[in-house]
Short mmCIF file of N, CA and C in Angstrom, two decimals:
data_model
loop_
_atom_site.label_atom_id
_atom_site.label_comp_id
_atom_site.label_asym_id
_atom_site.label_seq_id
_atom_site.Cartn_x
_atom_site.Cartn_y
_atom_site.Cartn_z
N GLY A 5 41.75 123.23 91.28
CA GLY A 5 43.47 123.04 90.60
C GLY A 5 43.39 124.45 89.07
N HIS A 6 44.07 125.17 89.14
CA HIS A 6 44.63 125.86 88.41
C HIS A 6 45.64 124.62 86.75
N LYS A 7 45.30 124.32 85.96
CA LYS A 7 47.13 123.74 85.45
C LYS A 7 47.70 125.09 84.80
N HIS A 8 49.34 124.63 84.44
CA HIS A 8 50.29 125.76 84.21
C HIS A 8 51.32 124.17 83.01
N LYS A 9 50.71 125.03 81.65
CA LYS A 9 52.08 124.33 80.98
C LYS A 9 53.41 124.46 80.87
N GLU A 10 53.67 123.68 80.95
CA GLU A 10 55.57 124.30 80.38
C GLU A 10 56.15 123.59 79.43
N GLY A 11 56.58 124.02 78.21
CA GLY A 11 56.48 123.24 77.18
C GLY A 11 56.21 121.90 77.27
N GLU A 12 56.24 120.70 77.19
CA GLU A 12 56.20 119.45 77.61
C GLU A 12 55.22 119.39 78.40
N ARG A 13 55.78 119.88 79.96
CA ARG A 13 55.67 119.43 80.96
C ARG A 13 53.51 119.69 81.62
N SER A 14 53.45 119.32 82.36
CA SER A 14 52.09 120.03 82.61
C SER A 14 52.67 120.24 83.91
N ARG A 15 51.85 120.80 84.99
CA ARG A 15 51.90 121.45 86.61
C ARG A 15 50.40 121.50 87.02
N GLU A 16 49.73 121.07 88.30
CA GLU A 16 49.09 121.13 88.77
C GLU A 16 48.87 122.78 89.81
N ILE A 17 48.22 123.91 90.41
CA ILE A 17 49.53 124.76 91.60
C ILE A 17 47.71 124.88 92.06
N HIS A 18 47.49 124.77 93.08
CA HIS A 18 46.64 124.91 93.83
C HIS A 18 47.17 125.92 95.39
N TYR A 19 45.64 126.03 95.41
CA TYR A 19 45.96 127.12 96.41
C TYR A 19 46.01 126.72 98.10
N ARG A 20 46.55 127.01 98.35
CA ARG A 20 47.52 126.40 99.67
C ARG A 20 46.73 127.33 100.97
N GLY A 21 46.20 128.35 100.63
CA GLY A 21 46.55 129.63 101.70
C GLY A 21 46.66 130.69 101.76
N ALA A 22 46.29 132.02 102.53
CA ALA A 22 47.28 133.86 102.41
C ALA A 22 48.43 133.82 103.50
N LEU A 23 49.69 133.44 103.52
CA LEU A 23 50.76 134.17 104.34
C LEU A 23 50.44 135.79 105.76
N THR A 24 50.88 135.31 106.11
CA THR A 24 50.50 136.21 106.66
C THR A 24 51.15 136.31 108.31
N GLY A 25 51.60 138.11 108.33
CA GLY A 25 52.76 138.72 109.70
C GLY A 25 53.06 140.45 108.86
N ASN A 26 53.33 140.19 107.74
CA ASN A 26 53.95 142.04 107.51
C ASN A 26 52.40 142.90 107.53
N SER A 27 53.81 143.26 108.78
CA SER A 27 52.53 144.41 109.77
C SER A 27 52.98 145.96 108.28
N SER A 28 53.33 145.59 107.29
CA SER A 28 53.35 146.89 106.44
C SER A 28 52.94 145.77 105.03
N SER A 29 52.85 146.95 104.24
CA SER A 29 52.83 145.67 102.62
C SER A 29 53.90 145.17 102.22
N PRO A 30 53.80 143.88 102.03
CA PRO A 30 54.97 143.80 101.17
C PRO A 30 55.60 144.48 100.14
N THR A 31 56.79 143.99 99.78
CA THR A 31 57.67 144.41 98.55
C THR A 31 57.55 144.40 97.88
N HIS A 32 59.35 142.72 98.57
CA HIS A 32 59.54 141.80 98.08
C HIS A 32 59.33 140.87 97.93
N VAL A 33 59.17 139.65 97.58
CA VAL A 33 58.79 138.25 97.94
C VAL A 33 59.89 137.18 96.94
N MET A 34 60.19 136.43 97.67
CA MET A 34 61.01 135.38 96.53
C MET A 34 61.21 134.15 97.00
N PHE A 35 61.70 132.87 96.08
CA PHE A 35 61.24 131.73 96.87
C PHE A 35 63.03 131.44 97.06
N THR A 36 63.27 130.68 97.95
CA THR A 36 64.62 129.50 98.17
C THR A 36 64.87 129.09 96.56
N ALA A 37 66.21 128.76 96.85
CA ALA A 37 65.83 127.81 95.35
C ALA A 37 65.50 126.71 94.84
N ASP A 38 65.17 125.71 96.50
CA ASP A 38 64.87 124.55 96.50
C ASP A 38 62.86 124.79 96.61
N ALA A 39 63.04 126.10 96.42
CA ALA A 39 61.01 126.15 96.96
C ALA A 39 60.45 125.99 97.88
N GLN A 40 61.77 125.24 99.16
CA GLN A 40 60.86 124.86 100.59
C GLN A 40 60.96 126.40 102.26
N PHE A 41 61.08 127.24 101.51
CA PHE A 41 60.65 128.96 101.84
C PHE A 41 60.33 130.30 101.65
N LEU A 42 59.75 130.65 101.28
CA LEU A 42 59.71 131.99 100.85
C LEU A 42 60.26 133.72 101.91
N VAL A 43 60.48 134.33 101.28
CA VAL A 43 60.73 135.35 102.03
C VAL A 43 60.46 136.07 101.45
N SER A 44 59.86 136.87 103.05
CA SER A 44 59.11 139.07 102.37
C SER A 44 60.37 139.92 102.40
N ASN A 45 60.50 141.14 102.08
CA ASN A 45 60.59 141.96 102.67
C ASN A 45 59.56 142.94 102.64
N SER A 46 58.87 144.42 103.42
CA SER A 46 58.17 144.82 103.66
C SER A 46 57.87 146.98 103.57
N THR A 47 57.18 147.55 103.20
CA THR A 47 58.38 149.33 103.72
C THR A 47 57.81 148.70 105.37
N ASP A 48 57.68 148.24 105.76
CA ASP A 48 58.43 148.74 107.51
C ASP A 48 60.32 148.40 107.08
N MET A 49 60.43 147.78 106.43
CA MET A 49 62.68 147.05 106.74
C MET A 49 61.67 146.09 107.60
N SER A 50 60.62 144.89 107.08
CA SER A 50 61.20 144.06 108.09
C SER A 50 61.40 142.58 106.71
N ILE A 51 61.48 141.84 107.75
CA ILE A 51 62.08 140.22 106.55
C ILE A 51 61.48 139.30 107.03
N ILE A 52 60.83 138.58 106.93
CA ILE A 52 60.45 137.50 107.46
C ILE A 52 60.23 136.10 106.39
N VAL A 53 59.97 135.53 106.71
CA VAL A 53 60.00 133.99 106.34
C VAL A 53 59.41 132.85 106.63
N TRP A 54 58.37 132.16 105.94
CA TRP A 54 57.95 131.61 105.81
C TRP A 54 58.24 129.86 105.11
N ARG A 55 57.91 128.69 105.39
CA ARG A 55 57.91 127.31 105.78
C ARG A 55 56.54 127.03 104.64
N THR A 56 57.20 126.39 102.77
CA THR A 56 55.90 127.10 101.89
C THR A 56 55.03 126.08 102.01
N GLY A 57 55.25 125.35 102.47
CA GLY A 57 54.76 123.30 102.91
C GLY A 57 53.42 123.36 104.00
N THR A 58 53.82 124.25 105.13
CA THR A 58 52.72 124.48 105.48
C THR A 58 52.89 125.44 106.07
N GLY A 59 52.61 126.72 105.38
CA GLY A 59 52.80 128.07 105.83
C GLY A 59 53.01 128.58 107.45
N GLU A 60 54.06 128.46 107.72
CA GLU A 60 54.47 127.83 109.17
C GLU A 60 55.44 129.59 108.84
N ARG A 61 55.25 130.44 109.76
CA ARG A 61 55.84 131.24 110.09
C ARG A 61 57.62 131.30 110.86
N LEU A 62 58.38 131.28 110.46
CA LEU A 62 59.68 131.09 111.80
C LEU A 62 60.07 131.96 111.82
N SER A 63 60.10 131.64 113.20
CA SER A 63 60.57 133.08 114.41
C SER A 63 61.92 134.05 114.43
N THR A 64 62.35 133.76 112.98
CA THR A 64 63.89 134.10 112.20
C THR A 64 63.93 134.09 111.15
N VAL A 65 64.87 135.43 110.52
CA VAL A 65 65.31 134.81 109.15
C VAL A 65 66.80 133.76 108.73
N SER A 66 67.65 133.29 110.27
CA SER A 66 68.81 133.10 110.31
C SER A 66 68.30 131.42 109.44
N ALA A 67 66.86 130.94 110.25
CA ALA A 67 66.98 129.46 109.56
C ALA A 67 67.24 129.66 108.08
N VAL A 68 67.10 130.42 106.84
CA VAL A 68 68.29 130.29 105.47
C VAL A 68 68.65 130.89 105.78
N ARG A 69 69.43 131.27 106.32
CA ARG A 69 70.81 132.46 106.00
C ARG A 69 71.95 131.39 105.27
N ASP A 70 72.02 130.15 106.27
CA ASP A 70 73.05 129.23 106.39
C ASP A 70 72.52 128.03 104.84
N MET A 71 71.43 128.00 104.67
CA MET A 71 71.86 126.97 103.44
C MET A 71 72.06 126.92 102.37
N PRO A 72 72.94 126.34 101.77
CA PRO A 72 73.73 125.79 101.28
C PRO A 72 73.99 125.68 99.55
N ARG A 73 72.31 125.26 99.76
CA ARG A 73 71.49 125.95 97.69
C ARG A 73 70.07 127.14 98.07
N LEU A 74 71.21 127.89 98.70
CA LEU A 74 69.77 128.86 98.03
C LEU A 74 69.65 129.54 96.86
N GLY A 75 69.79 130.36 96.87
CA GLY A 75 70.10 130.82 94.93
C GLY A 75 69.94 132.07 95.07
N PRO A 76 70.25 132.42 94.02
CA PRO A 76 70.31 133.91 93.65
C PRO A 76 69.31 134.69 94.51
N TRP A 77 69.47 135.77 95.28
CA TRP A 77 69.24 136.81 96.86
C TRP A 77 68.15 137.69 95.45
N ARG A 78 66.93 137.88 95.89
CA ARG A 78 66.45 139.21 94.84
C ARG A 78 65.50 140.01 95.85
N ASN A 79 66.45 139.23 97.13
CA ASN A 79 64.56 140.80 97.67
C ASN A 79 65.59 142.08 98.14
N VAL A 80 65.59 142.93 98.69
CA VAL A 80 66.52 143.98 98.72
C VAL A 80 67.03 144.23 99.87
N LEU A 81 66.35 143.15 101.06
CA LEU A 81 66.40 143.20 102.68
C LEU A 81 67.21 141.90 102.40
N GLY A 82 68.14 141.50 103.71
CA GLY A 82 68.71 140.17 103.50
C GLY A 82 70.27 139.96 104.22
N TRP A 83 71.14 139.16 104.78
CA TRP A 83 72.23 139.04 104.74
C TRP A 83 72.62 139.31 103.46
N PRO A 84 72.50 138.79 102.36
CA PRO A 84 73.66 139.13 100.80
C PRO A 84 74.00 140.21 100.77
N VAL A 85 72.45 140.96 100.91
CA VAL A 85 72.47 142.59 100.93
C VAL A 85 73.13 143.31 101.58
N ALA A 86 73.28 143.16 102.84
CA ALA A 86 73.85 144.19 104.00
C ALA A 86 74.38 145.48 103.31
N GLY A 87 75.60 144.40 102.79
CA GLY A 87 77.00 145.71 102.65
C GLY A 87 75.83 146.63 101.36
N ILE A 88 74.65 146.51 100.96
CA ILE A 88 74.91 147.92 99.85
C ILE A 88 73.49 148.90 100.27
N TRP A 89 73.80 149.08 101.58
CA TRP A 89 72.75 149.80 101.93
C TRP A 89 74.23 150.45 103.38
N LYS A 90 73.95 152.28 103.07
CA LYS A 90 74.15 152.73 103.74
C LYS A 90 73.08 153.63 105.18
N ASP A 91 74.11 154.04 106.45
CA ASP A 91 72.76 154.39 106.73
C ASP A 91 72.20 155.23 107.02
N SER A 92 72.27 156.06 105.45
CA SER A 92 72.03 157.71 105.64
C SER A 92 70.83 156.54 104.85
N TYR A 93 70.68 156.45 103.82
CA TYR A 93 69.54 155.55 103.08
C TYR A 93 68.23 155.20 103.40
N ALA A 94 67.03 155.33 102.27
CA ALA A 94 65.82 155.04 102.57
C ALA A 94 65.05 154.42 102.76
N GLN A 95 64.56 153.55 102.65
CA GLN A 95 64.07 152.68 102.75
C GLN A 95 63.83 152.07 101.08
N SER A 96 62.85 153.76 100.13
CA SER A 96 62.73 153.68 98.78
C SER A 96 64.39 153.80 97.81
N ASP A 97 65.17 153.93 98.84
CA ASP A 97 66.71 153.94 97.93
C ASP A 97 67.30 153.58 96.91
N ILE A 98 67.03 151.64 97.80
CA ILE A 98 67.41 150.90 96.39
C ILE A 98 65.88 149.61 96.23
N ASN A 99 65.32 149.35 95.55
CA ASN A 99 64.13 149.44 94.76
C ASN A 99 64.92 147.32 93.71
N ALA A 100 65.73 147.08 93.75
CA ALA A 100 66.02 145.74 92.89
C ALA A 100 68.16 145.33 92.70
N VAL A 101 67.82 144.45 93.35
CA VAL A 101 68.80 143.48 93.49
C VAL A 101 68.91 141.88 92.88
N CYS A 102 69.74 141.41 92.57
CA CYS A 102 70.50 140.02 91.97
C CYS A 102 71.33 139.99 92.65
N GLN A 103 71.82 139.31 93.61
CA GLN A 103 73.14 138.65 94.11
C GLN A 103 73.19 137.66 94.28
N SER A 104 74.22 137.02 93.35
CA SER A 104 74.59 135.77 93.17
C SER A 104 75.52 134.66 94.08
N PHE A 105 75.40 134.27 94.22
CA PHE A 105 76.10 133.07 95.24
C PHE A 105 77.67 132.44 93.96
N SER A 106 77.73 132.49 93.71
CA SER A 106 78.56 131.99 91.92
C SER A 106 79.41 131.66 92.67
N THR A 107 80.02 131.12 92.52
CA THR A 107 81.71 130.56 92.42
C THR A 107 82.26 130.79 91.36
N SER A 108 81.90 130.86 89.82
CA SER A 108 83.12 130.63 89.13
C SER A 108 82.62 132.36 88.44
#
């Protein structure tokens, strides 16, 4: 494995496999705050969710929608940022977001 040093801590990173399923090029990828899921967006405007521990592709995005500790949403597609998209927008009109769930 590859060793990654972070301050006083050291972690080994191991390749577990490639995640497949995007029918076009991925444009954004994010982990949930607990690192249990990975969410991707792609040029065909799809949203795909995988379990990081197994690589299993989930059949629905709503599996992570109601997670209590999702963390900041950084993908341009998804329910937390649905309100920023107008019907007239093209896929390339919004290239970056960071939606916070903070209540303070």
